[in-house]
Amino acid sequence: MKTQLLVNLQTGEIIALAFSNGKKHDFQLFKDSRFHVKAETELEADTGYQGLAQIHANSLLPKKRSKNHPLTKQERKDNREISRKRILVEHAIRFVKRFRILSERYRNRRKRFALRFSLIAGICNFDRLS
């Protein structure tokens, strides 16, 4: 099962979820999920979403280094700033993994995976409010 979280960076609240059966690339899952994001909303994603700028103009992605083109000091500094903002997303993923729905093989009915994952996301959001 492949899952995707859309998290509010100010509050750390899980806004939307997307699921797919089997293996699927992160960016392909994003395109298939058809999240409706307003143009003025800034999307920050990791390096698995290369090409997001063509779909959503107001997106912020870290720069990838390659073998022939290492990153400059300014690009590394920019990547570090993006990572500092994205830490709330990583905390939300960590919270969900505590329930072991993502960190281990899911052995229950696939039909109920979305329901259970949504309930766990609700618990995560409730915990953020407390």
mmCIF file of C-alpha atoms in Angstrom:
data_model
loop_
_atom_site.group_PDB
_atom_site.id
_atom_site.type_symbol
_atom_site.label_atom_id
_atom_site.label_comp_id
_atom_site.label_asym_id
_atom_site.label_seq_id
_atom_site.Cartn_x
_atom_site.Cartn_y
_atom_site.Cartn_z
ATOM 1 C CA MET A 1 0.000 0.000 0.000
ATOM 2 C CA LYS A 2 1.270 3.434 -0.925
ATOM 3 C CA THR A 3 0.025 6.396 1.111
ATOM 4 C CA GLN A 4 0.421 10.125 0.818
ATOM 5 C CA LEU A 5 -0.212 12.837 3.393
ATOM 6 C CA LEU A 6 -0.991 16.488 2.802
ATOM 7 C CA VAL A 7 -0.038 18.391 5.970
ATOM 8 C CA ASN A 8 -0.598 22.013 6.984
ATOM 9 C CA LEU A 9 2.861 23.413 7.783
ATOM 10 C CA GLN A 10 1.590 25.970 10.318
ATOM 11 C CA THR A 11 -0.344 23.530 12.504
ATOM 12 C CA GLY A 12 1.026 20.090 11.559
ATOM 13 C CA GLU A 13 -2.548 18.946 10.909
ATOM 14 C CA ILE A 14 -3.155 16.226 8.313
ATOM 15 C CA ILE A 15 -5.436 17.776 5.689
ATOM 16 C CA ALA A 16 -5.791 15.071 3.047
ATOM 17 C CA LEU A 17 -4.832 11.462 2.392
ATOM 18 C CA ALA A 18 -4.277 9.474 -0.794
ATOM 19 C CA PHE A 19 -3.853 5.716 -1.190
ATOM 20 C CA SER A 20 -2.945 3.268 -3.925
ATOM 21 C CA ASN A 21 -2.526 -0.468 -4.167
ATOM 22 C CA GLY A 22 0.912 -1.758 -4.979
ATOM 23 C CA LYS A 23 3.976 0.217 -5.916
ATOM 24 C CA LYS A 24 3.536 3.693 -7.314
ATOM 25 C CA HIS A 25 5.840 6.679 -7.515
ATOM 26 C CA ASP A 26 5.068 9.548 -5.109
ATOM 27 C CA PHE A 27 4.531 12.116 -7.841
ATOM 28 C CA GLN A 28 2.317 9.747 -9.853
ATOM 29 C CA LEU A 29 0.166 9.156 -6.769
ATOM 30 C CA PHE A 30 -0.113 12.933 -6.314
ATOM 31 C CA LYS A 31 -1.273 13.372 -9.914
ATOM 32 C CA ASP A 32 -3.734 10.468 -9.665
ATOM 33 C CA SER A 33 -5.177 11.679 -6.346
ATOM 34 C CA ARG A 34 -6.172 14.995 -7.927
ATOM 35 C CA PHE A 35 -5.752 17.058 -4.800
ATOM 36 C CA HIS A 36 -7.310 20.443 -5.501
ATOM 37 C CA VAL A 37 -4.825 23.000 -4.231
ATOM 38 C CA LYS A 38 -5.416 26.713 -4.713
ATOM 39 C CA ALA A 39 -2.877 28.555 -6.848
ATOM 40 C CA GLU A 40 -1.857 30.876 -3.994
ATOM 41 C CA THR A 41 -1.132 27.942 -1.660
ATOM 42 C CA GLU A 42 2.547 27.102 -1.423
ATOM 43 C CA LEU A 43 3.333 23.399 -1.805
ATOM 44 C CA GLU A 44 6.534 22.133 -0.244
ATOM 45 C CA ALA A 45 7.592 18.613 -1.120
ATOM 46 C CA ASP A 46 10.643 16.393 -1.053
ATOM 47 C CA THR A 47 12.805 15.406 -4.012
ATOM 48 C CA GLY A 48 10.399 12.643 -5.034
ATOM 49 C CA TYR A 49 8.119 15.285 -6.554
ATOM 50 C CA GLN A 50 10.396 16.582 -9.324
ATOM 51 C CA GLY A 51 8.130 18.116 -11.957
ATOM 52 C CA LEU A 52 5.647 19.564 -9.464
ATOM 53 C CA ALA A 53 6.510 23.077 -10.664
ATOM 54 C CA GLN A 54 4.889 22.337 -14.052
ATOM 55 C CA ILE A 55 1.598 21.402 -12.363
ATOM 56 C CA HIS A 56 1.591 23.903 -9.475
ATOM 57 C CA ALA A 57 3.522 27.131 -10.048
ATOM 58 C CA ASN A 58 3.746 28.033 -6.343
ATOM 59 C CA SER A 59 5.771 24.993 -5.259
ATOM 60 C CA LEU A 60 9.031 24.724 -3.382
ATOM 61 C CA LEU A 61 11.295 21.717 -3.918
ATOM 62 C CA PRO A 62 14.825 21.042 -2.728
ATOM 63 C CA LYS A 63 17.536 20.947 -5.368
ATOM 64 C CA LYS A 64 18.964 17.561 -6.256
ATOM 65 C CA ARG A 65 22.651 17.137 -6.730
ATOM 66 C CA SER A 66 24.062 14.949 -9.415
ATOM 67 C CA LYS A 67 27.388 13.332 -10.007
ATOM 68 C CA ASN A 68 28.506 16.026 -12.439
ATOM 69 C CA HIS A 69 26.740 18.991 -10.798
ATOM 70 C CA PRO A 70 27.296 19.260 -7.028
ATOM 71 C CA LEU A 71 25.231 21.761 -5.070
ATOM 72 C CA THR A 72 26.560 25.209 -4.306
ATOM 73 C CA LYS A 73 26.632 26.534 -0.740
ATOM 74 C CA GLN A 74 23.559 28.690 -1.429
ATOM 75 C CA GLU A 75 21.589 25.702 -2.789
ATOM 76 C CA ARG A 76 22.522 23.645 0.271
ATOM 77 C CA LYS A 77 21.426 26.527 2.506
ATOM 78 C CA ASP A 78 18.111 26.743 0.632
ATOM 79 C CA ASN A 79 17.611 22.973 0.984
ATOM 80 C CA ARG A 80 18.243 23.247 4.712
ATOM 81 C CA GLU A 81 15.576 25.972 5.015
ATOM 82 C CA ILE A 82 13.080 23.795 3.153
ATOM 83 C CA SER A 83 13.903 20.881 5.467
ATOM 84 C CA ARG A 84 13.334 23.044 8.528
ATOM 85 C CA LYS A 85 9.855 23.877 7.299
ATOM 86 C CA ARG A 86 9.053 20.271 6.371
ATOM 87 C CA ILE A 87 9.881 18.858 9.804
ATOM 88 C CA LEU A 88 6.197 19.065 10.819
ATOM 89 C CA VAL A 89 5.385 16.716 7.946
ATOM 90 C CA GLU A 90 7.993 14.248 9.166
ATOM 91 C CA HIS A 91 6.562 14.486 12.685
ATOM 92 C CA ALA A 92 3.089 13.658 11.351
ATOM 93 C CA ILE A 93 4.490 10.627 9.521
ATOM 94 C CA ARG A 94 6.282 9.553 12.707
ATOM 95 C CA PHE A 95 3.060 9.839 14.696
ATOM 96 C CA VAL A 96 1.186 7.670 12.179
ATOM 97 C CA LYS A 97 3.994 5.087 12.187
ATOM 98 C CA ARG A 98 3.526 4.638 15.939
ATOM 99 C CA PHE A 99 0.339 2.772 15.094
ATOM 100 C CA ARG A 100 2.401 0.484 12.837
ATOM 101 C CA ILE A 101 0.004 0.796 9.931
ATOM 102 C CA LEU A 102 2.802 2.133 7.718
ATOM 103 C CA SER A 103 5.893 0.656 9.295
ATOM 104 C CA GLU A 104 4.815 -2.992 8.991
ATOM 105 C CA ARG A 105 2.991 -5.094 6.437
ATOM 106 C CA TYR A 106 -0.738 -4.443 6.542
ATOM 107 C CA ARG A 107 -2.383 -7.838 7.015
ATOM 108 C CA ASN A 108 -6.055 -6.895 7.211
ATOM 109 C CA ARG A 109 -8.636 -6.246 4.520
ATOM 110 C CA ARG A 110 -7.488 -3.715 1.934
ATOM 111 C CA LYS A 111 -10.964 -2.230 1.751
ATOM 112 C CA ARG A 112 -10.676 -1.018 5.319
ATOM 113 C CA PHE A 113 -7.137 0.361 5.058
ATOM 114 C CA ALA A 114 -8.337 3.837 4.067
ATOM 115 C CA LEU A 115 -10.868 3.915 6.894
ATOM 116 C CA ARG A 116 -8.329 2.848 9.512
ATOM 117 C CA PHE A 117 -5.687 5.200 8.213
ATOM 118 C CA SER A 118 -8.188 8.068 8.246
ATOM 119 C CA LEU A 119 -9.046 7.279 11.867
ATOM 120 C CA ILE A 120 -5.371 7.319 12.813
ATOM 121 C CA ALA A 121 -4.963 10.663 11.007
ATOM 122 C CA GLY A 122 -7.913 11.976 13.030
ATOM 123 C CA ILE A 123 -6.247 10.833 16.242
ATOM 124 C CA CYS A 124 -3.056 12.598 15.131
ATOM 125 C CA ASN A 125 -4.978 15.818 14.465
ATOM 126 C CA PHE A 126 -6.768 15.546 17.821
ATOM 127 C CA ASP A 127 -3.424 15.114 19.552
ATOM 128 C CA ARG A 128 -2.094 18.241 17.815
ATOM 129 C CA LEU A 129 -5.039 20.273 19.158
ATOM 130 C CA SER A 130 -4.492 19.129 22.735
#
